PDB file of C-alpha atoms in Angstrom:
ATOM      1  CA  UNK A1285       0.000   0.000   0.000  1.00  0.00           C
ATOM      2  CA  UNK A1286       1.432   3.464  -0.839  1.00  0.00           C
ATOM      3  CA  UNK A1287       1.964   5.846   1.408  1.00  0.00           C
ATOM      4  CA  UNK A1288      -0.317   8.931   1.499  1.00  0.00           C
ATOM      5  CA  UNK A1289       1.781  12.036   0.897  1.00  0.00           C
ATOM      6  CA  UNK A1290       0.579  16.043   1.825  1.00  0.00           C
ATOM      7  CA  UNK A1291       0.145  18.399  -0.228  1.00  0.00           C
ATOM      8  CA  UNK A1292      -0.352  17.341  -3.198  1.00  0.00           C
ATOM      9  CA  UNK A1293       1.340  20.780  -4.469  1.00  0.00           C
ATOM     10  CA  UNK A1294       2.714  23.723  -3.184  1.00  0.00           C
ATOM     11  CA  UNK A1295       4.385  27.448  -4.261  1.00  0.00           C
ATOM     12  CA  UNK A1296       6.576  28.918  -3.121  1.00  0.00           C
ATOM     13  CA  UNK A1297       8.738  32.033  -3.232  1.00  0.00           C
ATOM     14  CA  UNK A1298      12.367  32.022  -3.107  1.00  0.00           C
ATOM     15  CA  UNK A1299      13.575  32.006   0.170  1.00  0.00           C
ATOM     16  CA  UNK A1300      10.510  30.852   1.741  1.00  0.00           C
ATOM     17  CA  UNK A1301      10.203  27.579   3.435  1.00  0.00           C
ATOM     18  CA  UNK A1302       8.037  24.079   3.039  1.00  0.00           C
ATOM     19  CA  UNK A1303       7.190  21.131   4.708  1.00  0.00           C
ATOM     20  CA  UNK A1304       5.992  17.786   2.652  1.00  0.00           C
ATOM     21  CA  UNK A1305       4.399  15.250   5.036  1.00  0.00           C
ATOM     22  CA  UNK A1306       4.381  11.137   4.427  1.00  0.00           C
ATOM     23  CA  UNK A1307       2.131   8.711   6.478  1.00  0.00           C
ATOM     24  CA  UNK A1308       2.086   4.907   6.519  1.00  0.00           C
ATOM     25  CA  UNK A1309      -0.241   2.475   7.457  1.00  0.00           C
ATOM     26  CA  UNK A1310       2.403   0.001   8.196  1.00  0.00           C
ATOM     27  CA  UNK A1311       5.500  -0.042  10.532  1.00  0.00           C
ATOM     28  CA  UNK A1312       8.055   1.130   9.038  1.00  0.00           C
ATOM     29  CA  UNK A1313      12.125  -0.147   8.328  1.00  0.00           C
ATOM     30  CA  UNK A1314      12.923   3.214   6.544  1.00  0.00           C
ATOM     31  CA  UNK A1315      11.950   6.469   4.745  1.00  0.00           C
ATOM     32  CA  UNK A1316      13.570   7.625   2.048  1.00  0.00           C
ATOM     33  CA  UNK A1317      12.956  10.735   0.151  1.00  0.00           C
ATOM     34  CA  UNK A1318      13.509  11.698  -3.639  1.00  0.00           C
ATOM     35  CA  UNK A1319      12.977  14.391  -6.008  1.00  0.00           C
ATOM     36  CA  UNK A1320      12.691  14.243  -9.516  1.00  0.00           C
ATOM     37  CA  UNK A1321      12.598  17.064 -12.310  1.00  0.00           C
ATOM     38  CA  UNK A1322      10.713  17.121 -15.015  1.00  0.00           C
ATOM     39  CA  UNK A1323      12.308  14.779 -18.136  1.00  0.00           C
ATOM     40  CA  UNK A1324      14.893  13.450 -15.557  1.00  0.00           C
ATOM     41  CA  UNK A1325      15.239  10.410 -12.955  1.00  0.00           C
ATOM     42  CA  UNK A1326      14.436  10.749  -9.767  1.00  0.00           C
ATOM     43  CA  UNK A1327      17.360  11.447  -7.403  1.00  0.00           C
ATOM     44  CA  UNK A1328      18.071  10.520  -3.765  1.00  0.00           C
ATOM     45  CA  UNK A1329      18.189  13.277  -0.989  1.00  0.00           C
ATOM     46  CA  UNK A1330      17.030  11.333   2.632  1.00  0.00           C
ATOM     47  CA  UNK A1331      17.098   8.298   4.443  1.00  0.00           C
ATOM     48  CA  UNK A1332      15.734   7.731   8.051  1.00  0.00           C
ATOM     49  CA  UNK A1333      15.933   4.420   9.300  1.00  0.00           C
ATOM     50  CA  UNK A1334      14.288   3.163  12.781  1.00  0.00           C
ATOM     51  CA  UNK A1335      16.123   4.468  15.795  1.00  0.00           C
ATOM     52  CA  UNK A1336      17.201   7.674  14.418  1.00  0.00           C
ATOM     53  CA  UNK A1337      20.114   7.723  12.101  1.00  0.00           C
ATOM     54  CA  UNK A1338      19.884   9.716   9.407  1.00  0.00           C
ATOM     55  CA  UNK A1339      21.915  10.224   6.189  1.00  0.00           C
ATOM     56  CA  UNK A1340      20.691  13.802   4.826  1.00  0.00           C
ATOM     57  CA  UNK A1341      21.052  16.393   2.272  1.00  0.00           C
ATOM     58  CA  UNK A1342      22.812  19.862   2.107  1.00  0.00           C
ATOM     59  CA  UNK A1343      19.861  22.660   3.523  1.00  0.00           C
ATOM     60  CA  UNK A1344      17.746  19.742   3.265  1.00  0.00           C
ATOM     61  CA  UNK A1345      16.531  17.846   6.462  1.00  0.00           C
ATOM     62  CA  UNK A1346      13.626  15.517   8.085  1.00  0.00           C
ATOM     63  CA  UNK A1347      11.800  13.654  10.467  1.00  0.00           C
ATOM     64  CA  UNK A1348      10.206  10.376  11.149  1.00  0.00           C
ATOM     65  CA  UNK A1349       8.168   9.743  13.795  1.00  0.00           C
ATOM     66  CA  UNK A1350       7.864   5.960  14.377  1.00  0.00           C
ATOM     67  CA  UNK A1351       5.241   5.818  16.682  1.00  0.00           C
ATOM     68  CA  UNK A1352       3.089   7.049  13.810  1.00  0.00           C
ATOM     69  CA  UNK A1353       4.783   5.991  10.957  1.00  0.00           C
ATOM     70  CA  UNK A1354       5.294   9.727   9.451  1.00  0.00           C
ATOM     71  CA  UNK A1355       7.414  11.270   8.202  1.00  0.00           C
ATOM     72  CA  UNK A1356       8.285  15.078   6.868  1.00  0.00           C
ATOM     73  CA  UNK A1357      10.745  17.057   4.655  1.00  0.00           C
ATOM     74  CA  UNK A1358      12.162  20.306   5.699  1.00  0.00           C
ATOM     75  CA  UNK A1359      13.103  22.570   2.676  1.00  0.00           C
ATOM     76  CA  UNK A1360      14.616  25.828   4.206  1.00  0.00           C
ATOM     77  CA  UNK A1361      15.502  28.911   2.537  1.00  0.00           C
ATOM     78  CA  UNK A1362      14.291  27.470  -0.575  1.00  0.00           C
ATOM     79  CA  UNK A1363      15.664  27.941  -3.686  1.00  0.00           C
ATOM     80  CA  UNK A1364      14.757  27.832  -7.774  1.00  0.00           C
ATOM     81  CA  UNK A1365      16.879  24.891  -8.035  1.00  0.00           C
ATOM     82  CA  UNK A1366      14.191  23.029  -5.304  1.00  0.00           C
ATOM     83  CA  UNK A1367      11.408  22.953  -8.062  1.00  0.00           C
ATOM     84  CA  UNK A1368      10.502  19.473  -8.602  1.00  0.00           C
ATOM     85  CA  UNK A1369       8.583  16.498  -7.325  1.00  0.00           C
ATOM     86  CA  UNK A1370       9.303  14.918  -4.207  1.00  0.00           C
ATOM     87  CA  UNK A1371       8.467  11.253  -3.779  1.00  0.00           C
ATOM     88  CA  UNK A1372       8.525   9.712   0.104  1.00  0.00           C
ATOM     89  CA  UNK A1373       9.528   6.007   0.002  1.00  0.00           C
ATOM     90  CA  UNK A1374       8.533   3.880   2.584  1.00  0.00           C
ATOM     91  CA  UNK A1375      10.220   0.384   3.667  1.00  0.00           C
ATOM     92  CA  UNK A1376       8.210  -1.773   5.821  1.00  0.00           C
ATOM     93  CA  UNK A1377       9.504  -3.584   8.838  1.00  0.00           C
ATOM     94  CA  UNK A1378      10.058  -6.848   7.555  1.00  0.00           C
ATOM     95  CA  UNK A1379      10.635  -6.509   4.323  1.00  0.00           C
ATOM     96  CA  UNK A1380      13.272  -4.096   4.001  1.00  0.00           C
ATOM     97  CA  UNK A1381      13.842  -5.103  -0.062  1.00  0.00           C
ATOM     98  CA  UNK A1382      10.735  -3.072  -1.516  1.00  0.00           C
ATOM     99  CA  UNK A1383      10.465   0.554  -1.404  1.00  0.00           C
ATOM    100  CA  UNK A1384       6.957   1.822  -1.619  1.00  0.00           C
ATOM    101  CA  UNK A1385       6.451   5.018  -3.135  1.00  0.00           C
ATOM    102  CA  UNK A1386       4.049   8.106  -2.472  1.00  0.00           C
ATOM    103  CA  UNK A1387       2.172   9.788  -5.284  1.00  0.00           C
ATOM    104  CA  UNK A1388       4.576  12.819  -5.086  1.00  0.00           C
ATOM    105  CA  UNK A1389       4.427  16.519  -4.164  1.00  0.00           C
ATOM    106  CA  UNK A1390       5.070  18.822  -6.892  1.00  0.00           C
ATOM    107  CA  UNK A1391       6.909  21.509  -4.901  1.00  0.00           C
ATOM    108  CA  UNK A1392       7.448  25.260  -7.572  1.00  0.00           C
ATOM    109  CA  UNK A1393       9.646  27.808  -6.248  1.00  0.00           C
ATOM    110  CA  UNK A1394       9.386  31.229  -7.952  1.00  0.00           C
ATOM    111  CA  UNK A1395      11.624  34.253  -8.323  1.00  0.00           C
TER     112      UNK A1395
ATOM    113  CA  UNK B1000      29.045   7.553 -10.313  1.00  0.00           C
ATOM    114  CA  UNK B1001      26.613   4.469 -10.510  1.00  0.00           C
ATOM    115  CA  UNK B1002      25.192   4.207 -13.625  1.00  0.00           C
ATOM    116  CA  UNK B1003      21.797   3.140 -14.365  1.00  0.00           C
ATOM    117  CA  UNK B1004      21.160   2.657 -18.180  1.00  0.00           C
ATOM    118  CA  UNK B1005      17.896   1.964 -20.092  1.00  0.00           C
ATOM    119  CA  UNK B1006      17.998   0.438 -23.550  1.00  0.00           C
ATOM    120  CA  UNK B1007      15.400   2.831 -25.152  1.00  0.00           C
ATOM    121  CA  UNK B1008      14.125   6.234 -24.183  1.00  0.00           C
ATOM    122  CA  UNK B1009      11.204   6.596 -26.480  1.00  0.00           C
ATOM    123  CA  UNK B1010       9.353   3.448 -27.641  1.00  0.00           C
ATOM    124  CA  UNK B1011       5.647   3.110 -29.731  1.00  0.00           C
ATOM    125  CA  UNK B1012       4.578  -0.437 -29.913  1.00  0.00           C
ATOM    126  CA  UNK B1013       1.209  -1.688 -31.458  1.00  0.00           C
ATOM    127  CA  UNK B1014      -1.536  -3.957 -29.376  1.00  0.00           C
ATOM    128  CA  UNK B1015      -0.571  -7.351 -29.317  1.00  0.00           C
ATOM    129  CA  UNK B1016       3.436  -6.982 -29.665  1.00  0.00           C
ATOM    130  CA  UNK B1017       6.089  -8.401 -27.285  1.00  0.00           C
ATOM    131  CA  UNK B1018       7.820  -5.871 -25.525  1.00  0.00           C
ATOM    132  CA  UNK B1019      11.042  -5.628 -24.203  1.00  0.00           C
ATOM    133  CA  UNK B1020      12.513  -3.002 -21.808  1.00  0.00           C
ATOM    134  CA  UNK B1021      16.202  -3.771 -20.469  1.00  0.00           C
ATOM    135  CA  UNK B1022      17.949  -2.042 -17.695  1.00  0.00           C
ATOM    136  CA  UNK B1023      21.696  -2.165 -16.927  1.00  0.00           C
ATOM    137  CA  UNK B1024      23.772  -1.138 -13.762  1.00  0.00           C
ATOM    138  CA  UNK B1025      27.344  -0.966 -13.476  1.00  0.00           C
ATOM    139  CA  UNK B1026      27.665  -0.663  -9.343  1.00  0.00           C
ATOM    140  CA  UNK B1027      27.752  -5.062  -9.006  1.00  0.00           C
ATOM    141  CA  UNK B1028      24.084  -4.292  -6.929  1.00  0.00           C
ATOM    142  CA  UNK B1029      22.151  -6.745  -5.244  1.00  0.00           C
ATOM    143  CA  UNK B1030      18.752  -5.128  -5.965  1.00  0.00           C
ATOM    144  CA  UNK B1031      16.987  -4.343  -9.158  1.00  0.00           C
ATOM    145  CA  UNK B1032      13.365  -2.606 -10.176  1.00  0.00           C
ATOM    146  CA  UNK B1033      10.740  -1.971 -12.462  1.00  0.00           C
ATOM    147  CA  UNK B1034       8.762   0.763 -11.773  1.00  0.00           C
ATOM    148  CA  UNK B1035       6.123   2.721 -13.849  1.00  0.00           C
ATOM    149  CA  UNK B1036       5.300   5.996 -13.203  1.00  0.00           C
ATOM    150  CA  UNK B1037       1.754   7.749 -13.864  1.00  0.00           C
ATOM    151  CA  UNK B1038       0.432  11.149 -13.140  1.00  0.00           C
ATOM    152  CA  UNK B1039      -1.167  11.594  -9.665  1.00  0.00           C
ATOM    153  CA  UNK B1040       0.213   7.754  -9.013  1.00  0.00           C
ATOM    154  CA  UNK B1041       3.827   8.468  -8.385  1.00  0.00           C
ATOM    155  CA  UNK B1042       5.796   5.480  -9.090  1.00  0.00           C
ATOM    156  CA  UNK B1043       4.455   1.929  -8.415  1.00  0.00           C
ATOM    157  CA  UNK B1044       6.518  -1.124  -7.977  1.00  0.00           C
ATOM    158  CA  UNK B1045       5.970  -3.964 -11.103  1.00  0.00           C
ATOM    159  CA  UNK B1046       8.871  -6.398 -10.249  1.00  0.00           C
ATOM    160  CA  UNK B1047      11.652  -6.077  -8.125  1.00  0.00           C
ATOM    161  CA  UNK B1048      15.239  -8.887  -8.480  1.00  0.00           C
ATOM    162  CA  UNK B1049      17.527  -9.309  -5.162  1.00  0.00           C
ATOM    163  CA  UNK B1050      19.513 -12.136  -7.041  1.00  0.00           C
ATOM    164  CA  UNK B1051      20.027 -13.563 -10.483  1.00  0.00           C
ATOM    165  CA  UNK B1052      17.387 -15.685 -11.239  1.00  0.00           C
ATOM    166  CA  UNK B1053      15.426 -14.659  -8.419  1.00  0.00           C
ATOM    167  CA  UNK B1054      12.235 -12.215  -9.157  1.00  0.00           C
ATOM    168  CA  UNK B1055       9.025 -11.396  -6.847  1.00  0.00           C
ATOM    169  CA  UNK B1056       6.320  -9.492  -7.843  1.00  0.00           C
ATOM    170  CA  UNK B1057       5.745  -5.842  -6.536  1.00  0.00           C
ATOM    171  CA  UNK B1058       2.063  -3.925  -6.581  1.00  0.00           C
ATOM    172  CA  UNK B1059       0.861  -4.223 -10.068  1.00  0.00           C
ATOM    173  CA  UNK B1060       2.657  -7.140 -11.299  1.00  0.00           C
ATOM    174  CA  UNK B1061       0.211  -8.171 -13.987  1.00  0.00           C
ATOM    175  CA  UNK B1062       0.299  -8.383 -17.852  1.00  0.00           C
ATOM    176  CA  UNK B1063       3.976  -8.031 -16.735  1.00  0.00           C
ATOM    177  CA  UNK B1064       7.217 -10.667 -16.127  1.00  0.00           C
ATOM    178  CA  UNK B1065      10.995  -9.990 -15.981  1.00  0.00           C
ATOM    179  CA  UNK B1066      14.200 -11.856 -16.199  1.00  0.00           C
ATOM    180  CA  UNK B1067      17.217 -11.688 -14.441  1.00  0.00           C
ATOM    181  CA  UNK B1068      20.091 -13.722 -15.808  1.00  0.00           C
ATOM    182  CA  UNK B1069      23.161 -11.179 -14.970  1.00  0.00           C
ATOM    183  CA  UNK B1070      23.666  -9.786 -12.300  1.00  0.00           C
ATOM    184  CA  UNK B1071      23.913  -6.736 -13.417  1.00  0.00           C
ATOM    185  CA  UNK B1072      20.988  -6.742 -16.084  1.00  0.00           C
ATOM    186  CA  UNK B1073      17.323  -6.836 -15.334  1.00  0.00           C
ATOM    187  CA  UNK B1074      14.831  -7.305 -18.210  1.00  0.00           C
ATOM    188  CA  UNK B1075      10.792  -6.315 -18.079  1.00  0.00           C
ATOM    189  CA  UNK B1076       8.695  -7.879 -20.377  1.00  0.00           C
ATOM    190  CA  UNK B1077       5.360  -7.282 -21.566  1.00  0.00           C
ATOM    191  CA  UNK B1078       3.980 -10.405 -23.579  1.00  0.00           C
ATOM    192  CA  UNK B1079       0.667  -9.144 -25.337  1.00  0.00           C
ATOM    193  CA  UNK B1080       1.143  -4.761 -25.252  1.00  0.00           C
ATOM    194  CA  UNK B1081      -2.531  -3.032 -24.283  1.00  0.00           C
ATOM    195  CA  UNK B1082      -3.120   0.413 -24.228  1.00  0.00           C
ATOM    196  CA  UNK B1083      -3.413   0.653 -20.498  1.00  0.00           C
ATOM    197  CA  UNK B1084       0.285  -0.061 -20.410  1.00  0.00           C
ATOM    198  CA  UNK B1085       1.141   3.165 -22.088  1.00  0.00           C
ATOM    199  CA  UNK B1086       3.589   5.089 -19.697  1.00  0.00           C
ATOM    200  CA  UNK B1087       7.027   5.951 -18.149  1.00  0.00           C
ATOM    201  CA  UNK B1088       8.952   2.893 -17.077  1.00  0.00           C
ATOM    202  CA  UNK B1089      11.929   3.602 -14.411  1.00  0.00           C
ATOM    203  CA  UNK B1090      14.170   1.153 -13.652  1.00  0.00           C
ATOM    204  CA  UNK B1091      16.196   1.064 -10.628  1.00  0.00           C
ATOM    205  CA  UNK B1092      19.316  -0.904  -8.212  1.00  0.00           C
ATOM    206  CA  UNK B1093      20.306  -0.545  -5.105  1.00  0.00           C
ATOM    207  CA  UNK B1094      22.630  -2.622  -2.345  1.00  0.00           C
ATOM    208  CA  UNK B1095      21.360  -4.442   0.192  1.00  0.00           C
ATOM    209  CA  UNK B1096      20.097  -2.915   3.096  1.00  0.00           C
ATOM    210  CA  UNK B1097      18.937   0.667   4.010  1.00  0.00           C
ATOM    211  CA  UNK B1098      20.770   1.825   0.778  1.00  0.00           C
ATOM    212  CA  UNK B1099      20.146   4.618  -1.864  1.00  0.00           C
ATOM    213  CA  UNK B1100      17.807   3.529  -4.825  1.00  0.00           C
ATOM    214  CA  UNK B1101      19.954   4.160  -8.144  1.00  0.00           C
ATOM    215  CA  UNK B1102      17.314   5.489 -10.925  1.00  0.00           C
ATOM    216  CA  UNK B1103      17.702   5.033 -15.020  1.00  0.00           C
ATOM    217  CA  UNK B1104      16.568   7.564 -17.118  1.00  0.00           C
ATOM    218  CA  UNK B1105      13.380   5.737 -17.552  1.00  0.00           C
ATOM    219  CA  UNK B1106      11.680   4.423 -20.869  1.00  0.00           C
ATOM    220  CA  UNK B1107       8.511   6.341 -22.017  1.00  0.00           C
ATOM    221  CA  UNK B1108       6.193   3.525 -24.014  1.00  0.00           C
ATOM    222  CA  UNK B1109       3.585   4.250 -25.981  1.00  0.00           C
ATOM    223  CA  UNK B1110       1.158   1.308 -26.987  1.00  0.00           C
ATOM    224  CA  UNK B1111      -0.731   1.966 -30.138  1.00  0.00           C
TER     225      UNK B1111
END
């Protein structure tokens, strides 16, 4: 089952910030996020695994709350080269092979 | 740099045909996926490989089957093309483990 990602889109000035939620249904192994441009492949930016480590991104950070199974990307400071769509991949516990992915948040930062 | 590489990226096919998409990866990984990727449904998982030889079906697994001889090559094939298969296929590899997911350049098919 996918998980269920907020918003769906969002706009944004430059230098403003965001917040893209993810929620599972199942316990979770691992989040990852991704973000993909338009024409191109998506590309990795976040992993959280269960008990806290995290490997991150530059200006880029998260959360994941295990107790709910959620997840959320900080984007600070945001700038033109953000625009894109961001794609929450969830691992469950258990099966730590697949990654499930989110129907994306199409995130546009303007001048 | 890991390299993902997908054989085609533009293909039309007519209803009916034999399809096949191949993916390479030069990183000796483990893992390997086919994904296809819709508007509104983000990417869903068709097949995923965590050995040669070895296959296990993802989400939406039918009017779909792969092969995995190599290692490093993972092939999707569609047996009888419909319509409702037109769209982007992404392939991807990864290690085992919490690892990063590797991502081709993706295939966009179009099914006549």
């Amino acid at each position: 089952q996918q998980p269920v990602q907020s918003p769906q889109a969002v706009i944004l000035r430059e230098g403003e910030d965001a917040v893209i939620n993810c929620s599972s249904s199942k316990a979770l192994y691992s989040v990852h996020w991704y973000r993909q441009k338009h024409g191109e492949a998506p590309v990795f930016l976040m992993i959280l695994l269960k008990g806290g480590e995290q490997k991150g991104h530059d200006k880029i950070s998260a959360s994941f709350n295990e107790k709910k199974q959620q997840s959320s990307l900080y984007l600070t400071a945001s700038q033109l080269s953000y625009s894109g769509t961001y794609f929450c991949g969830t691992q469950p516990s258990g099966s730590a092979r697949q990654l499930t992915f989110g129907s994306g948040t199409q995130l546009t930062v303007l001048p | 740099d890991v390299k993902v590489t997908q054989s085609s990226r533009y293909l039309v096919k007519r209803t009916g045909e034999k399809v096949f998409l191949e993916c390479v990866q030069d990183m000796d990984h483990e893992n390997m996926f086919w994904y296809r990727q819709d508007p509104g449904l983000g990417l869903r998982l068709i097949y995923f490989s965590y050995d040669v030889k070895m296959k296990e079906k993802g989400d939406i697994p039918e009017g779909y089957s792969v092969s995995r001889e190599k290692k490093e090559r993972f092939s999707l094939i569609l047996e009888s093309a419909s319509t409702n298969q037109t769209s982007m296929y992404l392939c991807a590899s990864s290690l085992l483990g919490p690892a990063i997911w590797f991502f081709g350049p993706g295939t966009r098919l179009t099914v006549l």
